[in-house]
XYZ file of N, CA and C in Angstrom:
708
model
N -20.670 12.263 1.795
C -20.546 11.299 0.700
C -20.357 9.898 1.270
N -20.729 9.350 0.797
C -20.661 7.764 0.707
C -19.678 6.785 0.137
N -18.759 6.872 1.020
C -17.482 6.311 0.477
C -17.184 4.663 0.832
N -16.343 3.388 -0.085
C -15.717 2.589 0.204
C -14.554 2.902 -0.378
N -13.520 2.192 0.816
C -12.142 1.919 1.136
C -11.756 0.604 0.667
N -10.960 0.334 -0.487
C -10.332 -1.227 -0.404
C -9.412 -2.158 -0.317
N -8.421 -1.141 0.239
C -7.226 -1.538 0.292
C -7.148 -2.693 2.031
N -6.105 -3.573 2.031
C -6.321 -4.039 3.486
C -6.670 -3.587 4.489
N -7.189 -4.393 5.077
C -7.931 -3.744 6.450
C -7.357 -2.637 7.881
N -6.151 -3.528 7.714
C -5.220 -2.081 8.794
C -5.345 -0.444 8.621
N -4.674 -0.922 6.842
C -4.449 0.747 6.208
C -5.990 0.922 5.633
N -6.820 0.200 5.575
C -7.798 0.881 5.233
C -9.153 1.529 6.793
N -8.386 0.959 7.700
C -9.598 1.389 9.046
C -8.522 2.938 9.125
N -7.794 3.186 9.070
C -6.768 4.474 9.081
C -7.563 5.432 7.890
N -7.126 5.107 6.952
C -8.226 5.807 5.683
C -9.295 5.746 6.419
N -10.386 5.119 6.455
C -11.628 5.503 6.640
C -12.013 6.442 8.304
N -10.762 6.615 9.123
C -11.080 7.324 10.204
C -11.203 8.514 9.165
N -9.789 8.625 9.007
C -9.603 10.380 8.489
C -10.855 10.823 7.450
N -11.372 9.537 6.659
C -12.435 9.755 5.703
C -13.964 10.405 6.754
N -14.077 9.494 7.642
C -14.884 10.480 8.893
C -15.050 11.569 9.560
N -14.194 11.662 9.641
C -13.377 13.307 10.346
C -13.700 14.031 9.444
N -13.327 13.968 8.319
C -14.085 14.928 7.006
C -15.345 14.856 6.796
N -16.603 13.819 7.499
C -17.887 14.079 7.516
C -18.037 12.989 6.427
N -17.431 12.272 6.396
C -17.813 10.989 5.094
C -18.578 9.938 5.909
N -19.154 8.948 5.135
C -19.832 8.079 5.771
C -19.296 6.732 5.045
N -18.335 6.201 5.780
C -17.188 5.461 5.242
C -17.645 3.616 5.110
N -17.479 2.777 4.158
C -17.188 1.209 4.274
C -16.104 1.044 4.171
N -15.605 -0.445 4.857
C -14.362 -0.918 4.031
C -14.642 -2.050 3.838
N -14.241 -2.384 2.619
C -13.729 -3.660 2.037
C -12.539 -4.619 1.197
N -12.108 -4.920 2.162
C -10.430 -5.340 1.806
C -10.371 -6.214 0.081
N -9.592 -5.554 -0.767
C -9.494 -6.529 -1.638
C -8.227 -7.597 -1.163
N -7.771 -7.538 -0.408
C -6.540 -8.354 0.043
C -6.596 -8.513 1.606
N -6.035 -9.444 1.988
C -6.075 -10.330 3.279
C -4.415 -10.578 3.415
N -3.866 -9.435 4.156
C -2.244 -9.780 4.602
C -2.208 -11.185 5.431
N -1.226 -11.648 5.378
C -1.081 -13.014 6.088
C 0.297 -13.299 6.330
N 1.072 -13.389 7.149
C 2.626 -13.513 7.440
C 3.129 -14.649 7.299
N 4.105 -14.374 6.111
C 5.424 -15.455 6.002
C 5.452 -16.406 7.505
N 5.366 -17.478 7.203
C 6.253 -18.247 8.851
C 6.457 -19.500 7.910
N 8.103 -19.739 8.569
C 8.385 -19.526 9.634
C 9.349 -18.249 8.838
N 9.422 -17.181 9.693
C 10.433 -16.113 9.237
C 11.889 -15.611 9.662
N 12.804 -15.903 8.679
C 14.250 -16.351 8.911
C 14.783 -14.848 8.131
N 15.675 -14.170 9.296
C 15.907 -12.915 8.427
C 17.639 -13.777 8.602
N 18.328 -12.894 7.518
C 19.779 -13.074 6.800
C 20.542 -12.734 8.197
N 21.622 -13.541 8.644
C 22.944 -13.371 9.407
C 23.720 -11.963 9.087
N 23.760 -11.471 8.397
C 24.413 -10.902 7.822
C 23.874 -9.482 8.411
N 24.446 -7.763 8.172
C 24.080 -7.116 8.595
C 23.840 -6.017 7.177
N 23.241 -5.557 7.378
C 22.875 -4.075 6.497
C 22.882 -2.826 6.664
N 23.033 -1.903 5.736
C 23.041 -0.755 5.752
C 21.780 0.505 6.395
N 20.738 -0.484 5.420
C 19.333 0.378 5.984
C 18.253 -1.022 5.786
N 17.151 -0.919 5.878
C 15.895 -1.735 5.310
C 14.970 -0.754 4.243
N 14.509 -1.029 3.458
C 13.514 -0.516 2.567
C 12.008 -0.855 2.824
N 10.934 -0.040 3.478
C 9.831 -1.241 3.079
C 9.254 0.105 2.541
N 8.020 -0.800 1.587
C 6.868 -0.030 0.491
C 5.711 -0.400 1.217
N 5.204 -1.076 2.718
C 3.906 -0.982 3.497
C 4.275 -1.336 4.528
N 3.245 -0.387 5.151
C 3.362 -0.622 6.846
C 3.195 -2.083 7.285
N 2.634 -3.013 6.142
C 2.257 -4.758 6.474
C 3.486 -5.159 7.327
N 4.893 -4.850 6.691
C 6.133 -5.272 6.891
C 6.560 -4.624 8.051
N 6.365 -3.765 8.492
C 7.057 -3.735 10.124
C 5.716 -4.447 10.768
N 4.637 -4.435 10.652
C 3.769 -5.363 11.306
C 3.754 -6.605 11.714
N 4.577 -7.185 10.554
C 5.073 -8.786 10.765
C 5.965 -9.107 11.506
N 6.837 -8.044 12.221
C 7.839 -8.034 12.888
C 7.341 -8.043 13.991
N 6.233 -7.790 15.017
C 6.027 -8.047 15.889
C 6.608 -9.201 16.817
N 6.870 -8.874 17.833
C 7.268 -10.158 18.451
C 8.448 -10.825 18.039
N 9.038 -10.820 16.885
C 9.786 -11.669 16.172
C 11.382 -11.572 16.914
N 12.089 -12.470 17.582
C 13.418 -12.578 18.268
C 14.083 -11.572 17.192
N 14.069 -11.169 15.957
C 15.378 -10.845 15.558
C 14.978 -9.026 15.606
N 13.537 -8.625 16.076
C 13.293 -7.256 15.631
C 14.352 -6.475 16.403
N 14.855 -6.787 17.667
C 16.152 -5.334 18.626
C 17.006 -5.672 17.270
N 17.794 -6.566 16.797
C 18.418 -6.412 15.934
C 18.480 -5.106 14.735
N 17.314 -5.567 14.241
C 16.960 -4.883 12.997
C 16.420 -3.391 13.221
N 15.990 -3.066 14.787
C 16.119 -1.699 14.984
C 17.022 -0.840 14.640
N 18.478 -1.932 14.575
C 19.278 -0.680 15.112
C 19.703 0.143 13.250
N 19.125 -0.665 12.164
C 19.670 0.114 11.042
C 18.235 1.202 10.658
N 18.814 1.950 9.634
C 17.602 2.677 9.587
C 16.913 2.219 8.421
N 15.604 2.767 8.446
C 14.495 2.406 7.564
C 14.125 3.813 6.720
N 13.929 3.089 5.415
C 13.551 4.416 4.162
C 11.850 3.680 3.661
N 10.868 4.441 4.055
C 9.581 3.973 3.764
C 9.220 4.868 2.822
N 8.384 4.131 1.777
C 7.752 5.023 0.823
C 6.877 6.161 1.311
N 6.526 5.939 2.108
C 5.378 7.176 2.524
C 5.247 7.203 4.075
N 4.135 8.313 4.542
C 4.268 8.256 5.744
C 3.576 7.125 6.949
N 2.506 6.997 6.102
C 1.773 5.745 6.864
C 2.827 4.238 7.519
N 3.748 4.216 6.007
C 4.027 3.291 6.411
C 5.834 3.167 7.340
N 5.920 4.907 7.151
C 7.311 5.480 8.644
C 6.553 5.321 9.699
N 5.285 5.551 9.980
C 4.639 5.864 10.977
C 4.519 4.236 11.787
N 4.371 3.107 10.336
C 4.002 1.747 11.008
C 5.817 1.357 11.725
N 6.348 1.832 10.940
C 8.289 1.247 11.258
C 8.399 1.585 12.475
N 7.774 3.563 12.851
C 8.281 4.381 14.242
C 7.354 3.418 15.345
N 5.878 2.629 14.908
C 5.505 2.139 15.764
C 6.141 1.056 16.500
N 6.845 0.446 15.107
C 7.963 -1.260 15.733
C 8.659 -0.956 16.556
N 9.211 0.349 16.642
C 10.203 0.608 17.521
C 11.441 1.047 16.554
N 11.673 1.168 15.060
C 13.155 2.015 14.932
C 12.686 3.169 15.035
N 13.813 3.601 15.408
C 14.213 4.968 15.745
C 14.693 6.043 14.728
N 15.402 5.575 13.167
C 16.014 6.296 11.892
C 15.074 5.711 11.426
N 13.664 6.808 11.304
C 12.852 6.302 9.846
C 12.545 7.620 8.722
N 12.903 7.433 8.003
C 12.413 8.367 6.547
C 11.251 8.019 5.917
N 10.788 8.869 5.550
C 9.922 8.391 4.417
C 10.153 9.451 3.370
N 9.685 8.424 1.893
C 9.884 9.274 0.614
C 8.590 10.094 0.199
N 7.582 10.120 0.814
C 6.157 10.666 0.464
C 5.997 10.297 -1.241
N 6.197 9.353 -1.464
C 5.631 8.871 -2.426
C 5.490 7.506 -2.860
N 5.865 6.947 -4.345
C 5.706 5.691 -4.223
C 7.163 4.787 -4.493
N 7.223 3.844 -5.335
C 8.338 2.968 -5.155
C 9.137 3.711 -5.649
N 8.932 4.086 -6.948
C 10.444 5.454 -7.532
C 10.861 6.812 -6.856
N 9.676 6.609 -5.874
C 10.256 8.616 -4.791
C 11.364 7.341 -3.695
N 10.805 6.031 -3.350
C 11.771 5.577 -2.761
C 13.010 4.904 -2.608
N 13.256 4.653 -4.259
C 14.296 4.816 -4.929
C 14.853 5.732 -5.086
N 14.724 6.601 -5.510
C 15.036 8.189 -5.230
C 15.765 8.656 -4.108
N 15.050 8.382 -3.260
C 15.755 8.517 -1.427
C 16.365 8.052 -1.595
N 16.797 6.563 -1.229
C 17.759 5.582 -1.155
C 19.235 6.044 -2.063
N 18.737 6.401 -3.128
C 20.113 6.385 -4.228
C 20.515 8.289 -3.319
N 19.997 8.849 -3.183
C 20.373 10.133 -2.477
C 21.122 10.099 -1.179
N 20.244 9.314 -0.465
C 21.172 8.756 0.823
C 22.039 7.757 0.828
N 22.536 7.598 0.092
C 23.670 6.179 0.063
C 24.382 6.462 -1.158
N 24.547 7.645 -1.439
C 24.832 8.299 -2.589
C 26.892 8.023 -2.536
N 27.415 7.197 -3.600
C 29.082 7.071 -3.256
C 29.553 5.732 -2.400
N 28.288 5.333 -1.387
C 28.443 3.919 -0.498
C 28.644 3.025 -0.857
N 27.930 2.759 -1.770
C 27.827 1.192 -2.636
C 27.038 0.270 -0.583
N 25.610 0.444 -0.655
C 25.429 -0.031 0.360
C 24.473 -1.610 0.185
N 24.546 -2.087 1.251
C 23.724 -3.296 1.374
C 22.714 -3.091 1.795
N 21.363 -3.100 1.267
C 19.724 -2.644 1.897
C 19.187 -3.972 1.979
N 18.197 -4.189 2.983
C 17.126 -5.456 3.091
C 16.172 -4.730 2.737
N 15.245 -5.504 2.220
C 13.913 -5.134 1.563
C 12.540 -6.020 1.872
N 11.905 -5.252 2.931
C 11.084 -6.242 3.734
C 10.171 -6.180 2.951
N 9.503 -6.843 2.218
C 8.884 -6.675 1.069
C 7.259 -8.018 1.249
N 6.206 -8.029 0.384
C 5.177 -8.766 0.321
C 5.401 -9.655 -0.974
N 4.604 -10.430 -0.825
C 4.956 -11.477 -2.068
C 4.825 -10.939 -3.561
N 4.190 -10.211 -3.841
C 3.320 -9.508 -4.533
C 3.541 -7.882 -5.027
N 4.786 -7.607 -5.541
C 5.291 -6.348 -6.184
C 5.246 -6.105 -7.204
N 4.806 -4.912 -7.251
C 4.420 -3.977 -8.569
C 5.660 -3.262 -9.369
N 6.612 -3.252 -8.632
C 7.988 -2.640 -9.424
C 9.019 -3.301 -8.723
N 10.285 -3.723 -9.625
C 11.287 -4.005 -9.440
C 12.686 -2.942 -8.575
N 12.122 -2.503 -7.221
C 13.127 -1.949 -6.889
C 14.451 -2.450 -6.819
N 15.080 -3.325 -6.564
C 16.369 -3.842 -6.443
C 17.020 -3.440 -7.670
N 16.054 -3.478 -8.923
C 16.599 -3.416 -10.374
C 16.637 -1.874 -10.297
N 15.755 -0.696 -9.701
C 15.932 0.520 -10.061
C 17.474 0.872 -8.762
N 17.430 0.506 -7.921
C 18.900 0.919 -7.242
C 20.081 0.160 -7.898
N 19.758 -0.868 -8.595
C 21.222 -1.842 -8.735
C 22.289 -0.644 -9.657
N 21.601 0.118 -10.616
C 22.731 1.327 -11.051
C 23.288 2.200 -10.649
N 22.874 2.425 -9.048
C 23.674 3.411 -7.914
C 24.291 2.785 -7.505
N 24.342 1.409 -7.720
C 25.944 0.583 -6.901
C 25.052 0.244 -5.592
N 23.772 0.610 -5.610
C 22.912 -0.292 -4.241
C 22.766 -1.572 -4.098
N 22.758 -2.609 -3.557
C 22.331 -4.253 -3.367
C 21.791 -4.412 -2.405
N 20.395 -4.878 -3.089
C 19.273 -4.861 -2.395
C 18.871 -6.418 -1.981
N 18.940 -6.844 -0.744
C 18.678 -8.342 -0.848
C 16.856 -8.385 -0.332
N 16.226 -9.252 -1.128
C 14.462 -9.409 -0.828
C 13.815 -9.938 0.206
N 13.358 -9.848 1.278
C 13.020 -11.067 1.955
C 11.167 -10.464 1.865
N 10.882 -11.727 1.355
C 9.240 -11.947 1.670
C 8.498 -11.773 2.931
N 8.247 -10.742 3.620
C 7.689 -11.358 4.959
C 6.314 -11.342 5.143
N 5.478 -11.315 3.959
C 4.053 -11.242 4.227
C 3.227 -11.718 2.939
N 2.273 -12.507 2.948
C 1.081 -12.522 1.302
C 0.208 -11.803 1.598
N -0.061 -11.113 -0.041
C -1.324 -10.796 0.501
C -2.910 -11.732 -0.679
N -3.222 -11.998 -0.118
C -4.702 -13.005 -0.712
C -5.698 -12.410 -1.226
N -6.131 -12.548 -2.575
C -7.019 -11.827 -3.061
C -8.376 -12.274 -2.309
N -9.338 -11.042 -2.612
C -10.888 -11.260 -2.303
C -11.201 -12.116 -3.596
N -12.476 -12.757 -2.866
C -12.931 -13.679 -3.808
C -14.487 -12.843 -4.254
N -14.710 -11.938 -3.353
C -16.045 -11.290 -3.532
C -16.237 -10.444 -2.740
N -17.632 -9.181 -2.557
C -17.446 -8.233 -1.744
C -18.627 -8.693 -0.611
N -18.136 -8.392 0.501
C -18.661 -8.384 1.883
C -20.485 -8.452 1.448
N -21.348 -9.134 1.601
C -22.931 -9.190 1.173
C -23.447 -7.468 1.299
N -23.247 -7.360 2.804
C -23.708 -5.867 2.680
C -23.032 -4.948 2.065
N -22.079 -4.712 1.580
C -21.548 -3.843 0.978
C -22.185 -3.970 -0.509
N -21.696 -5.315 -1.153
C -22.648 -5.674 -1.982
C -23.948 -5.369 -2.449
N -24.741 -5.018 -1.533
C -26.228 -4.351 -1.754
C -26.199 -3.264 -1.608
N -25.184 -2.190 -0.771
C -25.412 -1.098 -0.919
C -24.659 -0.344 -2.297
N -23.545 -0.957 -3.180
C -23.271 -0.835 -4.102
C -24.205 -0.950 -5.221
N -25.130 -2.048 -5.194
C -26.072 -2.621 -6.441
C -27.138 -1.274 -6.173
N -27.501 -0.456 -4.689
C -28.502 -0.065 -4.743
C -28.164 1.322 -5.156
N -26.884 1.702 -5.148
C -26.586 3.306 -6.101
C -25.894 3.880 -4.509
N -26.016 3.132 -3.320
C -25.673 4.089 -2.213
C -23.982 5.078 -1.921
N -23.021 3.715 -2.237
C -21.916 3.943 -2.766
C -20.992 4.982 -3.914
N -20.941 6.117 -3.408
C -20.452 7.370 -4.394
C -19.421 7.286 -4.709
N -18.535 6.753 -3.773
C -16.742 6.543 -4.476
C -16.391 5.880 -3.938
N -15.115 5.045 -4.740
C -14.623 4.469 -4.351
C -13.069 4.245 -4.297
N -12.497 4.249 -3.450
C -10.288 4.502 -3.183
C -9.938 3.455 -3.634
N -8.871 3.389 -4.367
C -8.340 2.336 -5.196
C -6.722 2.665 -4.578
N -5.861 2.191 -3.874
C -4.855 2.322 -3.566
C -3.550 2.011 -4.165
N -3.961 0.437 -5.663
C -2.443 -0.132 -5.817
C -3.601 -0.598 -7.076
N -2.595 -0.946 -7.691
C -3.563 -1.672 -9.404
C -3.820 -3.294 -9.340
N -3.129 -3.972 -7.798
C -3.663 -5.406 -7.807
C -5.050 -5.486 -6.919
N -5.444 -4.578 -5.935
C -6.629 -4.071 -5.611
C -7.581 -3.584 -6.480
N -7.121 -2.672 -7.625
C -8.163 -2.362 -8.622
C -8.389 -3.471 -9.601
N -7.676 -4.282 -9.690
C -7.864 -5.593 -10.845
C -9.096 -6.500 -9.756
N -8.739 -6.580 -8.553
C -9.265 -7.549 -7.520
C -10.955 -7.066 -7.677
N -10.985 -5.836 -7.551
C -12.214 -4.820 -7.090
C -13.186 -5.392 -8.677
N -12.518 -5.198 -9.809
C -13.676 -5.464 -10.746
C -13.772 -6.907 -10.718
N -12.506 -7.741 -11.013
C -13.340 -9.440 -10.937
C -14.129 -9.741 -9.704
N -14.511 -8.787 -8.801
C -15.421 -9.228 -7.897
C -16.816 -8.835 -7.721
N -16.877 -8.032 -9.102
C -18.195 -6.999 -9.279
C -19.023 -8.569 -10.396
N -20.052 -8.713 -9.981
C -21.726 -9.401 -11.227
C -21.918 -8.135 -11.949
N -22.689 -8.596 -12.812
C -23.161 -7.511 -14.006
C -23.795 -6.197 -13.296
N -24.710 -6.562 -12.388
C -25.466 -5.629 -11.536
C -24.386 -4.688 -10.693
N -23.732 -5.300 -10.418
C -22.770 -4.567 -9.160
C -21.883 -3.524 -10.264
N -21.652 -4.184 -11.526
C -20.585 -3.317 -12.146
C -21.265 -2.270 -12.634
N -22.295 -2.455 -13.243
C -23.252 -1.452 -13.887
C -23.412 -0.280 -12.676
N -23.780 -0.714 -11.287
C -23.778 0.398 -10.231
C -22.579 0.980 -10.347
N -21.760 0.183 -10.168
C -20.166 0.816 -9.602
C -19.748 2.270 -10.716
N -19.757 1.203 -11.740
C -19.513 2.591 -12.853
C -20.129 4.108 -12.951
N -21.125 4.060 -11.905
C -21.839 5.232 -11.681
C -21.441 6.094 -10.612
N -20.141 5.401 -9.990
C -19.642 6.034 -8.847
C -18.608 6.747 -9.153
N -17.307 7.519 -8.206
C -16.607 7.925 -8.939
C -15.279 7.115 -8.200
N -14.145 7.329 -8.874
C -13.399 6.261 -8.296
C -11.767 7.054 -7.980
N -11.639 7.276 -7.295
C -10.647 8.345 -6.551
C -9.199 7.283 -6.843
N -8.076 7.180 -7.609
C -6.796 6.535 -7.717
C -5.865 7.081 -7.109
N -5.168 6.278 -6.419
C -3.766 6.805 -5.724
C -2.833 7.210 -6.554
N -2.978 7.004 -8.070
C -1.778 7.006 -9.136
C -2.258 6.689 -10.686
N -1.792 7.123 -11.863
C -1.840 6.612 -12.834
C -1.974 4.949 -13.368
N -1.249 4.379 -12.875
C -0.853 2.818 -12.657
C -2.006 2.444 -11.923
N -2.269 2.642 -11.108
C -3.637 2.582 -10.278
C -4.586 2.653 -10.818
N -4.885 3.138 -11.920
C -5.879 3.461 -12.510
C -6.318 2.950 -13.679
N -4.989 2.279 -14.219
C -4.748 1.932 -15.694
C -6.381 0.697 -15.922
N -6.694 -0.363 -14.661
C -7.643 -1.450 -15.041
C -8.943 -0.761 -14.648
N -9.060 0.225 -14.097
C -10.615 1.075 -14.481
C -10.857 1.591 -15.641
N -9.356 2.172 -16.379
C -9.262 2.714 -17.697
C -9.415 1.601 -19.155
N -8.988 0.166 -18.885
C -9.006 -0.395 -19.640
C -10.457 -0.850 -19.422
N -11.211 -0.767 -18.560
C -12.512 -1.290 -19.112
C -13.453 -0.168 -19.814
N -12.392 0.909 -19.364
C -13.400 2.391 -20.436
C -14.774 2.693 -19.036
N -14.378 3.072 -18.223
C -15.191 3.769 -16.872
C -15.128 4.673 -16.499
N -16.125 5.512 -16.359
C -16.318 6.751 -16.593
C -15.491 7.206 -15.106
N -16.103 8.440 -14.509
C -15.619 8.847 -13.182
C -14.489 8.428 -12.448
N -13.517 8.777 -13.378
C -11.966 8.096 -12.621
C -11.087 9.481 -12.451
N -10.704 9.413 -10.925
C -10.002 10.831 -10.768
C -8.741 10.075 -9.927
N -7.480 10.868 -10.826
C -6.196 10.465 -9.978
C -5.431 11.258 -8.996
N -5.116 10.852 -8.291
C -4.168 11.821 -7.685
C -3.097 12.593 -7.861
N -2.732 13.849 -7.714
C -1.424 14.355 -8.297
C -0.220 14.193 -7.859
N -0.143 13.347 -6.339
C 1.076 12.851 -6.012
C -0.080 11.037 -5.394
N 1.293 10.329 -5.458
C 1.277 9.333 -4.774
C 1.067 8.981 -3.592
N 0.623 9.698 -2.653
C 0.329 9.703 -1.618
C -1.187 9.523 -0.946
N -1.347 9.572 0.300
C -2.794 9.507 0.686
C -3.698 10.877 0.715
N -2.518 11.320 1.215
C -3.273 12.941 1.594
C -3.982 13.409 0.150
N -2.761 13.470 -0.503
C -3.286 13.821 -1.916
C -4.426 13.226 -2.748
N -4.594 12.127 -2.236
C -5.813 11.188 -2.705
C -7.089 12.108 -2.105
N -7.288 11.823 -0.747
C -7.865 12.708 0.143
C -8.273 13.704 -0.802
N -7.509 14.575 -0.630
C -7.880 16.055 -1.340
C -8.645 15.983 -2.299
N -8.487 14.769 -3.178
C -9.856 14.791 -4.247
C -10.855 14.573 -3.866
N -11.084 14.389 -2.779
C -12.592 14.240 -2.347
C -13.063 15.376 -1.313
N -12.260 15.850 -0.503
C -12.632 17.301 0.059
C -13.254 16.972 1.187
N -14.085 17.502 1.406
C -15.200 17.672 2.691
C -16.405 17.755 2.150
């Protein structure tokens, strides 16, 4: 099958290996362009754990004087991709919730369960749910720090573009619902009319909601929040 990927380019060259390995014949095209906060000033102060919801955020930490610091607390990641990006920074206590922002709320209020703890929340400019507001009733305090934008596409890559208009394109991964909003204002009449003929694999309900509001056919969601599970709707 003939697949595009559109989530950023990091997590989406990761997707499209594993999409290979399964015998797919993979594009990517980023609806978003990560770009790092600078200059980046983390809080004096110390914390309990860090929270992040994408691997973007231990990425930005590269290099950065304060990262031995911030090793030493532990990290609760929504999923595994993005424990896997934290275990790459170098901490050593990483969890992940295998799911999305409420499985990692979930964790958090489980593990800090009676603490009343202080969490940092390495977070992107650009959030889809108010975690601080879903822990603030476990007695959690969550302080925000921005460390990354991410920039919408203004349009899709030319060649991708033509192989979409020409029917080549069979599905397409929608990862987060500001990527799926991004993905149609970047479709012409021609491109949308193709697209709709494809099928469109969602990481989530929410994910799915701006393919649904334009009334598009071939929309399949995932039954957990995760990648794997995404995966699985498409098979081999």
């Amino acid at each position: 099958m003939q697949l595009l990927v559109t989530r950023p380019r990091e997590e989406a060259e990761g997707t499209a290996a594993r999409l290979r390995g399964l015998g797919h014949a993979v594009a990517v095209a980023p609806m978003l362009r990560i770009a790092p906060v600078a200059p980046l000033a983390f809080p004096v102060r110390s914390f309990d754990g860090i929270l992040m919801t994408s691997g973007n955020a231990a990425r930005m930490l590269d290099g950065h004087a304060d990262l031995q610091r911030l090793r030493a607390w532990p990290v609760l990641a929504v999923g595994k991709r993005t424990a896997q990006a934290a275990a790459e920074a170098g901490f050593a206590d990483v969890v992940s919730a295998e799911g999305d922002a409420g499985d990692l709320a979930r964790l958090a209020a489980a593990r800090f369960a009676g603490q009343q703890p202080a969490l940092l929340y390495l977070a992107g400019d650009d959030r889809a749910r108010d975690l601080p507001g879903a822990l603030r009733p476990h007695g959690i305090a969550v302080e925000t720090l921005v460390v990354y934008r991410a920039e919408a596409a203004t349009g899709l890559p030319p060649g991708i573009a033509a192989e979409l208009q020409q029917g080549r394109i069979e599905g397409v991964l929608h990862f987060s619902q500001r990527t799926a909003d991004i993905f149609l204002a970047c479709l012409n009449g021609a491109q949308a009319a193709a697209a709709r003929r494809a099928t469109h694999y969602c990481l989530s309900q929410r994910v799915a909601e701006p393919l649904q509001a334009a009334a598009w056919p071939g929309i399949r969601v995932a039954p957990r929040p995760d990648e794997d599970s995404l995966l699985g709707l498409i098979g081999h």
